PDB file of C-alpha atoms in Angstrom:
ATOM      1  CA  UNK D   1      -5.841   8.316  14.703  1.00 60.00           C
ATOM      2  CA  UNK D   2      -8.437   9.396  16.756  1.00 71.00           C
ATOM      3  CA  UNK D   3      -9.170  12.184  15.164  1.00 82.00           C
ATOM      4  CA  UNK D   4      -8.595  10.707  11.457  1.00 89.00           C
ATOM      5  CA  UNK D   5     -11.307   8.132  12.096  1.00 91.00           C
ATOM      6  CA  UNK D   6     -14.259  10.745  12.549  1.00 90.00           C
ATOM      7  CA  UNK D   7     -13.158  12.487   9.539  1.00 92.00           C
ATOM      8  CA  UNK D   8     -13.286   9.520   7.446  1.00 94.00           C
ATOM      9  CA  UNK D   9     -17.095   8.893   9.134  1.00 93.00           C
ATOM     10  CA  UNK D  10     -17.909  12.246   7.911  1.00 90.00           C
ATOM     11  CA  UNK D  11     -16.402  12.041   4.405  1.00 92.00           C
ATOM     12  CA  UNK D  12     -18.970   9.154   3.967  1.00 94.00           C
ATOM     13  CA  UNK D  13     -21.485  10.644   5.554  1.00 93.00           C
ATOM     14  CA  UNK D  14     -21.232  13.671   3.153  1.00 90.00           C
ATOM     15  CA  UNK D  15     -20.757  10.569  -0.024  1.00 92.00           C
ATOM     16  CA  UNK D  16     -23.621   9.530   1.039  1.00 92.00           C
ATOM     17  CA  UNK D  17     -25.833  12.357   1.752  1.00 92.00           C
ATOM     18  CA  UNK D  18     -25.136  14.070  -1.333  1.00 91.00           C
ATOM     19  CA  UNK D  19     -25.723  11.165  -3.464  1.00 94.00           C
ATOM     20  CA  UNK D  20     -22.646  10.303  -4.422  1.00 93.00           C
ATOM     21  CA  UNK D  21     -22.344   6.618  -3.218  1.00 91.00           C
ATOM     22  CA  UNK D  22     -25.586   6.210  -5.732  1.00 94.00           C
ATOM     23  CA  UNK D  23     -24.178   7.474  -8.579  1.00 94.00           C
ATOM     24  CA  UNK D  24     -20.658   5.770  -8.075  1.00 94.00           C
ATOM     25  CA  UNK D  25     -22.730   2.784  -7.848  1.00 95.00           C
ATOM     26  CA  UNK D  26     -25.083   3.666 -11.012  1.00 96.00           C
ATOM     27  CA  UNK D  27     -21.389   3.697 -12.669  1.00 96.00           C
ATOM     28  CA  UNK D  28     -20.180   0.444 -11.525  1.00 96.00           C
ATOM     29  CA  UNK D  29     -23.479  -1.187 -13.048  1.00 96.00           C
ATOM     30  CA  UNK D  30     -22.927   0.202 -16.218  1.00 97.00           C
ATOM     31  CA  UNK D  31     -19.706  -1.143 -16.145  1.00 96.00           C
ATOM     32  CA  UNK D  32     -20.818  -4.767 -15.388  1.00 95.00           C
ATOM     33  CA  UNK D  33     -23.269  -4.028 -18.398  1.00 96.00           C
ATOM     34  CA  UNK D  34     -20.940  -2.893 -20.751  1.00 95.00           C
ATOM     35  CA  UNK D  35     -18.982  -5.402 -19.900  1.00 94.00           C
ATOM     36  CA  UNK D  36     -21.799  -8.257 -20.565  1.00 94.00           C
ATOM     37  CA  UNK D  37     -21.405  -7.630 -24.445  1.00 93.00           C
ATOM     38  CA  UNK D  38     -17.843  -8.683 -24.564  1.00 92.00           C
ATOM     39  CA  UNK D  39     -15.815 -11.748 -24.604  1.00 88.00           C
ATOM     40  CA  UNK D  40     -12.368 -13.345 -24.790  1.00 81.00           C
ATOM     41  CA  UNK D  41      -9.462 -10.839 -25.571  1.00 81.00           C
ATOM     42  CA  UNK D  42     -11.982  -7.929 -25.899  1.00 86.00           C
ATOM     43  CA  UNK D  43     -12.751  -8.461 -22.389  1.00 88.00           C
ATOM     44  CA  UNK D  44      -9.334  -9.159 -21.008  1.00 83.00           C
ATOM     45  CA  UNK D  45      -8.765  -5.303 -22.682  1.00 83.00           C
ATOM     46  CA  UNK D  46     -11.547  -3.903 -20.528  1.00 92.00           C
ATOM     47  CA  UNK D  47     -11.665  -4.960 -17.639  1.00 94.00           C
ATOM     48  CA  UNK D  48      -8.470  -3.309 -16.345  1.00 94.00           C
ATOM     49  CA  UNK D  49      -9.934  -0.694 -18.481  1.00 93.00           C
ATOM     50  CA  UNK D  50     -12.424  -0.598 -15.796  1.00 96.00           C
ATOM     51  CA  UNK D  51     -10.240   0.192 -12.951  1.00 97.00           C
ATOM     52  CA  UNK D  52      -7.942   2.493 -14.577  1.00 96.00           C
ATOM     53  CA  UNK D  53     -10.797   4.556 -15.016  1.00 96.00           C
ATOM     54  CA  UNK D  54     -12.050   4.443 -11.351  1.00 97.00           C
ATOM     55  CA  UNK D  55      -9.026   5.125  -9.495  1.00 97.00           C
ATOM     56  CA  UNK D  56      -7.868   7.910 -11.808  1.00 97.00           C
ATOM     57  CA  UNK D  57     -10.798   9.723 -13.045  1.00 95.00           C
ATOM     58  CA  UNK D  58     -13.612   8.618 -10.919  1.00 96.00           C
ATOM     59  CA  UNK D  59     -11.479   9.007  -7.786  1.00 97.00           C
ATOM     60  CA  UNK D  60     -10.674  12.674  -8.906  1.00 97.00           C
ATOM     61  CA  UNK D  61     -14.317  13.532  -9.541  1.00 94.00           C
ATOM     62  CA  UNK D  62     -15.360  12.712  -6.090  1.00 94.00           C
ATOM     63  CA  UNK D  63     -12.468  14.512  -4.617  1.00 95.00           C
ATOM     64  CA  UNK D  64     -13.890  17.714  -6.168  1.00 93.00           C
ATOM     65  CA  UNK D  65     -17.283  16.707  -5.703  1.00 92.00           C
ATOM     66  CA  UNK D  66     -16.792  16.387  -1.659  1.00 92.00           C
ATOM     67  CA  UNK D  67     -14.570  19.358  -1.242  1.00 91.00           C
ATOM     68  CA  UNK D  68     -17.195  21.420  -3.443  1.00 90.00           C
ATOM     69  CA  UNK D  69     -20.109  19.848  -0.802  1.00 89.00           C
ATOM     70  CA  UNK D  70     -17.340  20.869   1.794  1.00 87.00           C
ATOM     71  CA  UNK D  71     -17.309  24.291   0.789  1.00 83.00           C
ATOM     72  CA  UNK D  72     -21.339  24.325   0.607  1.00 84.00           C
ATOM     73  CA  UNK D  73     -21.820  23.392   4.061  1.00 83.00           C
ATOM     74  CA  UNK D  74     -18.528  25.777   5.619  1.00 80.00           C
ATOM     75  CA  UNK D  75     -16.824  22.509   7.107  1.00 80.00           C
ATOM     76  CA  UNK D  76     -13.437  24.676   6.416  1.00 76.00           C
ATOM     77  CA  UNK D  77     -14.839  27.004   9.198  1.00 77.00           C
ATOM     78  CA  UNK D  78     -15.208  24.181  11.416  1.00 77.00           C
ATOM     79  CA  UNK D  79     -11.599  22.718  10.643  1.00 74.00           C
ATOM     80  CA  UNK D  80      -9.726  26.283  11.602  1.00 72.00           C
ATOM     81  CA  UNK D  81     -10.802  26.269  14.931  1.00 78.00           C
ATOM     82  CA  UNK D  82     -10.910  22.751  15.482  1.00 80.00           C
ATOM     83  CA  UNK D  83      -7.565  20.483  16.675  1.00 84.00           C
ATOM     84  CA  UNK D  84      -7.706  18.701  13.318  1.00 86.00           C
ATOM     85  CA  UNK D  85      -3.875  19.153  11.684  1.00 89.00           C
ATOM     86  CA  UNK D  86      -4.030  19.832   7.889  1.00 91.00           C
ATOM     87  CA  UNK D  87      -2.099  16.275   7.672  1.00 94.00           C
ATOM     88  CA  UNK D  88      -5.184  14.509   9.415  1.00 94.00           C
ATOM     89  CA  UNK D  89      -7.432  16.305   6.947  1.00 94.00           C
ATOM     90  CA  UNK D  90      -5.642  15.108   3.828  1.00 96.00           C
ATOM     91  CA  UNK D  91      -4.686  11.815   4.681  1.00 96.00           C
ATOM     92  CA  UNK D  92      -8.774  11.357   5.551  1.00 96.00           C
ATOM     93  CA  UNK D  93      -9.351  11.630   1.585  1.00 96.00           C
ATOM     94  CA  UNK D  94      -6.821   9.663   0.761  1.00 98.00           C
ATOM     95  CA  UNK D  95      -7.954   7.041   3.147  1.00 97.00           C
ATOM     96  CA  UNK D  96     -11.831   7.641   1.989  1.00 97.00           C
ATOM     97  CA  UNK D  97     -10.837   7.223  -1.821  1.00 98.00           C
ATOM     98  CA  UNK D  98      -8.791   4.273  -1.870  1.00 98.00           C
ATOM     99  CA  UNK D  99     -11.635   2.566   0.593  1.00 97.00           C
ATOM    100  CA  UNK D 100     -14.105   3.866  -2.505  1.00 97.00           C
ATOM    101  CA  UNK D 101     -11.753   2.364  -5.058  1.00 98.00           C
ATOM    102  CA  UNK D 102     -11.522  -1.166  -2.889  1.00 98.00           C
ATOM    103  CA  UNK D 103     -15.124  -1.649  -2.845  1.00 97.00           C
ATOM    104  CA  UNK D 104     -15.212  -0.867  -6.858  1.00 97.00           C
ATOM    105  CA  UNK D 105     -12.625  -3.526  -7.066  1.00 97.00           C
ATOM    106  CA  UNK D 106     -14.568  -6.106  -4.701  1.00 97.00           C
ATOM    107  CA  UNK D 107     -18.018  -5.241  -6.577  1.00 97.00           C
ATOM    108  CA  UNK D 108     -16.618  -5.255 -10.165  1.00 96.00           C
ATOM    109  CA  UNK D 109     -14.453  -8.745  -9.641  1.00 96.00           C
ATOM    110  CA  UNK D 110     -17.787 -10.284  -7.788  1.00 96.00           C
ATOM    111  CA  UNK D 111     -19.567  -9.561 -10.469  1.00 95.00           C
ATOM    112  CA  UNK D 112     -17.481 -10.525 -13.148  1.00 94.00           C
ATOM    113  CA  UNK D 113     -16.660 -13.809 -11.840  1.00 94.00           C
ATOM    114  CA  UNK D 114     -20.771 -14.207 -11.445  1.00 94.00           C
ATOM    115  CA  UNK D 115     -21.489 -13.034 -14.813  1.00 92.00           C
ATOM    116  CA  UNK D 116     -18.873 -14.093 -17.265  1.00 91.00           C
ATOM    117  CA  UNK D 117     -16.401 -16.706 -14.764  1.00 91.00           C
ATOM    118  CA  UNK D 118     -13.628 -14.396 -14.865  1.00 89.00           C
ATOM    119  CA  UNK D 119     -10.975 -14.082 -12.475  1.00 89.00           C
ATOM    120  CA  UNK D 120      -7.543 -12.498 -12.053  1.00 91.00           C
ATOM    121  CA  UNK D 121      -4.600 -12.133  -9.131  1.00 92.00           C
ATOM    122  CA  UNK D 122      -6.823  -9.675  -7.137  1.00 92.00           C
ATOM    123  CA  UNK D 123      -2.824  -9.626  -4.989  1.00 94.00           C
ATOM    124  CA  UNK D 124      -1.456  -8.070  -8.073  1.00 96.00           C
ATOM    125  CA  UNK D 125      -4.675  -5.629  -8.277  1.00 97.00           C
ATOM    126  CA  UNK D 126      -5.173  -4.414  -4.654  1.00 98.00           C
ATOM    127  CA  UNK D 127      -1.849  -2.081  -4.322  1.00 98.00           C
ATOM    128  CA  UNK D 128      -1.417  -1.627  -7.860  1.00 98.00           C
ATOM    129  CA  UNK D 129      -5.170   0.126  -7.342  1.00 98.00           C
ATOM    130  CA  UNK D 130      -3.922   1.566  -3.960  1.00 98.00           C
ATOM    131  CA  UNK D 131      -0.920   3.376  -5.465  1.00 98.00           C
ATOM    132  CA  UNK D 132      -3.229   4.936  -8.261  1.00 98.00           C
ATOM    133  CA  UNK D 133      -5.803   6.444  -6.063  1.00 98.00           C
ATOM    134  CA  UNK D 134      -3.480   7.595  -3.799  1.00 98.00           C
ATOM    135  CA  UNK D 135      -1.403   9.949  -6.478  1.00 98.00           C
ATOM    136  CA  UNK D 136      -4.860  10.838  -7.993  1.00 98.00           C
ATOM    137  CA  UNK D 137      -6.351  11.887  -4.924  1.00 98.00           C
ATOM    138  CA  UNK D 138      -3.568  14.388  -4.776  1.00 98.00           C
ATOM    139  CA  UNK D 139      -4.053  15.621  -8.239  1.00 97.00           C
ATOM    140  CA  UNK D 140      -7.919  15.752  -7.625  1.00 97.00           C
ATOM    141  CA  UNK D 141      -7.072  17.872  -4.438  1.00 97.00           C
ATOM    142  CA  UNK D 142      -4.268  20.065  -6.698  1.00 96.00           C
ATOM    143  CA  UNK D 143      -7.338  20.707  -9.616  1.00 95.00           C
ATOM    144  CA  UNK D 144      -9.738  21.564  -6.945  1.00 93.00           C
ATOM    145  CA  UNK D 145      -6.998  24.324  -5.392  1.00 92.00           C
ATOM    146  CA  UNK D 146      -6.937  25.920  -9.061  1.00 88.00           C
ATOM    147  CA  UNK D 147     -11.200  26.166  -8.931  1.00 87.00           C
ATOM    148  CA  UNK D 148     -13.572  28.315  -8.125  1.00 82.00           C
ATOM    149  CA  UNK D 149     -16.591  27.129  -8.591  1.00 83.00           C
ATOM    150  CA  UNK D 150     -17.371  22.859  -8.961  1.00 84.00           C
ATOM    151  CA  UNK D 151     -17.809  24.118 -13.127  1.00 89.00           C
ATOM    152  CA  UNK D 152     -14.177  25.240 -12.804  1.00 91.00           C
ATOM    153  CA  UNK D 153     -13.355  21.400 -11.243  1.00 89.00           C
ATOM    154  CA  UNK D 154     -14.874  20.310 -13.760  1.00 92.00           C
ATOM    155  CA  UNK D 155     -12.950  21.959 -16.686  1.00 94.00           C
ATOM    156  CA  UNK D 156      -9.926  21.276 -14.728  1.00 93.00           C
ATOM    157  CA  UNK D 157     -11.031  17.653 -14.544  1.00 93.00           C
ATOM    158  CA  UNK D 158     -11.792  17.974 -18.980  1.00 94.00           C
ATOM    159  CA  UNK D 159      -8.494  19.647 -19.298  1.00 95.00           C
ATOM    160  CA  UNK D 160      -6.811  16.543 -17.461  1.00 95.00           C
ATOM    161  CA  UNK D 161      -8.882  13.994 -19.294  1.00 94.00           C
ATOM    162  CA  UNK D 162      -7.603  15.616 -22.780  1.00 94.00           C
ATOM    163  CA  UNK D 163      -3.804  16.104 -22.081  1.00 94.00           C
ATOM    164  CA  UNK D 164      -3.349  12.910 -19.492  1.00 94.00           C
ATOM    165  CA  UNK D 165      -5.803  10.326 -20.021  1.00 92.00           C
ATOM    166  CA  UNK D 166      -6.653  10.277 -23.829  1.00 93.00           C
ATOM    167  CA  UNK D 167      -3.740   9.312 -25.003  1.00 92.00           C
ATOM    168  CA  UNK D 168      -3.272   6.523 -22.408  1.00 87.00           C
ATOM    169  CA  UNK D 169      -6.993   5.030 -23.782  1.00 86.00           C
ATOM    170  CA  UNK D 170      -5.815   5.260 -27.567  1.00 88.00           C
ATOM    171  CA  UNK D 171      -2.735   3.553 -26.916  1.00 85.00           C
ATOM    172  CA  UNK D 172      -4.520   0.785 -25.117  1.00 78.00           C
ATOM    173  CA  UNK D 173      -7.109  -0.119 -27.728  1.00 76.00           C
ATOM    174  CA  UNK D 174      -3.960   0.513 -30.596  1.00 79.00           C
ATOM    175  CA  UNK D 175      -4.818   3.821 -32.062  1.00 86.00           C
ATOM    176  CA  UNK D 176      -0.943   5.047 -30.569  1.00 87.00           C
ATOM    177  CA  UNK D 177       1.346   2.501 -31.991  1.00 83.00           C
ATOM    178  CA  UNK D 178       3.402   0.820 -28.924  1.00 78.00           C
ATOM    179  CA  UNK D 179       6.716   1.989 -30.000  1.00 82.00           C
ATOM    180  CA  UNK D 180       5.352   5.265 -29.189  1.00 83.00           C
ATOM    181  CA  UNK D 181       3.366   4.463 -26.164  1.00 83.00           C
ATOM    182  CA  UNK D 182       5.791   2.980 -23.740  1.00 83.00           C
ATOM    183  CA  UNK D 183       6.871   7.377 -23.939  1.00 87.00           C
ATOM    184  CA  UNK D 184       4.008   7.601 -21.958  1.00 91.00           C
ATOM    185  CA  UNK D 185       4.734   6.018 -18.608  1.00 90.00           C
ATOM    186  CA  UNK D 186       6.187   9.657 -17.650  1.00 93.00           C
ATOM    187  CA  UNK D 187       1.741   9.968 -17.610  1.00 96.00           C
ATOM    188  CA  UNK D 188       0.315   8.870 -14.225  1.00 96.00           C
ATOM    189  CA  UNK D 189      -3.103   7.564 -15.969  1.00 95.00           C
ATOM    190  CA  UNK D 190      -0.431   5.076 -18.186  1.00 94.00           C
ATOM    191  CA  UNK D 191       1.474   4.080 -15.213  1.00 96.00           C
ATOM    192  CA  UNK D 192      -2.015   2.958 -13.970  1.00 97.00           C
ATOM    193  CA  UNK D 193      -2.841   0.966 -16.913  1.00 93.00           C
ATOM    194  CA  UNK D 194       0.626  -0.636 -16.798  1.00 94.00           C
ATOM    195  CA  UNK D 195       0.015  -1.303 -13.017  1.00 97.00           C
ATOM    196  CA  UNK D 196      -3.044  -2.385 -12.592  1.00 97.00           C
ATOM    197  CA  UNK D 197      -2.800  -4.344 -16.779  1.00 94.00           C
ATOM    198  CA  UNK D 198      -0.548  -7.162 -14.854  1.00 95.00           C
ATOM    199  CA  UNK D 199      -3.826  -8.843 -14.051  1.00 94.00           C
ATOM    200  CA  UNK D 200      -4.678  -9.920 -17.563  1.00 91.00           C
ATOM    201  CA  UNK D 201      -1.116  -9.796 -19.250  1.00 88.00           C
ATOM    202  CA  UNK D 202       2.435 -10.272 -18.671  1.00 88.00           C
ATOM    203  CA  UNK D 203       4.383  -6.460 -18.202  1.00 89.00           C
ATOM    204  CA  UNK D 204       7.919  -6.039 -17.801  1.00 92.00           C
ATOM    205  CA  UNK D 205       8.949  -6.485 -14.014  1.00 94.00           C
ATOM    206  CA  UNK D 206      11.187  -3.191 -14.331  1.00 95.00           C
ATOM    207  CA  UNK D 207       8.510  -1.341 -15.881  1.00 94.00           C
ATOM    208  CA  UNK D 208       6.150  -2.555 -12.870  1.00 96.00           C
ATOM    209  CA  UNK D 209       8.418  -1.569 -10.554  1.00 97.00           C
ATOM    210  CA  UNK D 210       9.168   2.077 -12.078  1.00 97.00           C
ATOM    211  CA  UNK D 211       5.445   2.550 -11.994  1.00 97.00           C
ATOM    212  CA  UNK D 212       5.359   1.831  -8.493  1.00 98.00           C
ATOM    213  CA  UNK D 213       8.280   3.651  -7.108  1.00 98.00           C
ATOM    214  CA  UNK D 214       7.552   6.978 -10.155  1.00 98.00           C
ATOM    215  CA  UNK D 215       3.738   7.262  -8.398  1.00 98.00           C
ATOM    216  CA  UNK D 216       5.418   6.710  -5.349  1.00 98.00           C
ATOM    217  CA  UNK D 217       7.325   9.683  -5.395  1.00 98.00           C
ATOM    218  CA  UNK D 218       4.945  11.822  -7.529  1.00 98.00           C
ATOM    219  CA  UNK D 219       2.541  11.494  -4.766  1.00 98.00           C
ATOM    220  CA  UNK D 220       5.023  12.325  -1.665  1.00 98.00           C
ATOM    221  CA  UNK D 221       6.258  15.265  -4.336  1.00 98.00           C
ATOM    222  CA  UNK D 222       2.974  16.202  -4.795  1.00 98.00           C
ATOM    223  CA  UNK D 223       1.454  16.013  -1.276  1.00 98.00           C
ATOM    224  CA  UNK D 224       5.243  18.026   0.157  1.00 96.00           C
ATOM    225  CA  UNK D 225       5.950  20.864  -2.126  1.00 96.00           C
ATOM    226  CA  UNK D 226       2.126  21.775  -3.211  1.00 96.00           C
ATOM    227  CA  UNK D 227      -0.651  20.152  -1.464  1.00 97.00           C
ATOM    228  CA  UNK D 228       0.088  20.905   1.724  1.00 94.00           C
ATOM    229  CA  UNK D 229       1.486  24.289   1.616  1.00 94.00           C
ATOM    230  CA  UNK D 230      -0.771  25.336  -0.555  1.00 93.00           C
ATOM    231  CA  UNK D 231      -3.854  24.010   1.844  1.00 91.00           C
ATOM    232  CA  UNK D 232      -3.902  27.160   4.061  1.00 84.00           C
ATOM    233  CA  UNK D 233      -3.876  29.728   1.503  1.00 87.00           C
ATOM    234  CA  UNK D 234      -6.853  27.558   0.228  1.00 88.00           C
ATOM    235  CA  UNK D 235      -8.496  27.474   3.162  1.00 83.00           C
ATOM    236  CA  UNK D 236      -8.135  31.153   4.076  1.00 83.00           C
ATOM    237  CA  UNK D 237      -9.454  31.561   0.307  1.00 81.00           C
ATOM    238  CA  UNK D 238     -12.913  29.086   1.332  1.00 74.00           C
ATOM    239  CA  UNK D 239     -13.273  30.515   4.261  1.00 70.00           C
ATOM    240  CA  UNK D 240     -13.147  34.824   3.208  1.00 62.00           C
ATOM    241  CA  UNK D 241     -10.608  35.340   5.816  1.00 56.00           C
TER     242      UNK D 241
END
């Protein structure tokens, strides 16, 4: 722990010196704006909407953003010969993201109730939002393994968008007809709209709880058999050694 907590001081630090809290910020007013123009059931579809897409996408752009910034400034050089465990290193994003994707959820349902006098079970929200960031801070990690160059995060991240996301977004505004859609829980963006949806409408307890304990496991799976194996040989790769 004592080494975890100046990690997580730096991540920020870098979040912030790069920028990053501003634009995250510049997003989450846009969001509030968007949101302005609806009302009734239209809003009620968007604003989980909202915080799918920050703890899935959002959350897996500033993974490769700060490990790209990481890269820049040869912190990897720093980490090999410092006492820092891989498992300190890792866990310090996690921890970092899910803080980034609380704040979006304090900021957004502030806001919201301000603006338009909505509110929702912010008990159902917080894990629900927890759980998501956590598996997509692995996947953010596992697309920035695969990359070169930031560019290369980003096709990764336009490559995940296309076969992951999209079809999670047309099946929540209708365009994928339900009796196909409920095939998509097996995709972790869809588990996130069925987790974190519970705040606006009623979702069937075992398919909450599948999404829970399936994102559960992906993320251990994830984190066990790839991310941190795999975290040396991309290291040594960073690093030229």
């Amino acid at each position: 722990m004592d080494r975890l907590l100046p990690l997580v001081r730096g991540e920020f630090d870098r979040l912030n010196k790069y920028n990053l809290f501003t634009a995250n910020f510049v997003v989450l007013l846009l969001w509030v704006g968007v949101a302005w123009f609806f009302e009734g059931e239209e809003l009620k579809l968007f604003v989980p909407f909202i915080f799918v897409l920050d703890s899935t996408m959002m959350t897996i752009l500033l993974v490769g953003a700060t490990l790209f910034y990481e890269k820049q400034e040869h912190t990897m050089n720093s980490i090999m010969v410092s006492p820092v465990t891989e498992d300190e290193y890792l866990l310090s994003k996690v921890v970092v993201n899910i803080l980034n994707s609380l704040i979006t959820v304090v900021f957004i349902s502030a806001a919201l109730y301000f603006i338009k006098g909505i509110t929702y079970n912010c008990l159902l929200l917080v894990p629900a939002v927890i759980v998501v960031t956590v598996v997509h801070t692995m996947i953010g990690i596992l697309l920035s393994y695969h990359a070169k160059s930031f560019s290369s995060v980003l096709v990764n991240y336009i490559v995940y968008v296309f076969i992951f996301l999209l079809p999670t977004v047309l099946a929540m505004f209708g365009i994928i007809n339900a009796k196909a859609a409920k095939y998509l829980i097996v995709l972790p963006p869809e588990t996130a709209n069925i987790l974190i949806g519970v705040i606006v409408r009623d979702v069937d307890p075992l398919r909450l709880g599948f999404g829970y304990i399936y994102l559960a496991v992906l993320s251990f799976l994830l984190y066990r058999f790839i991310i941190k194996p795999k975290f040396n040989e991309y290291v040594m790769r960073e690093t030229g050694v």
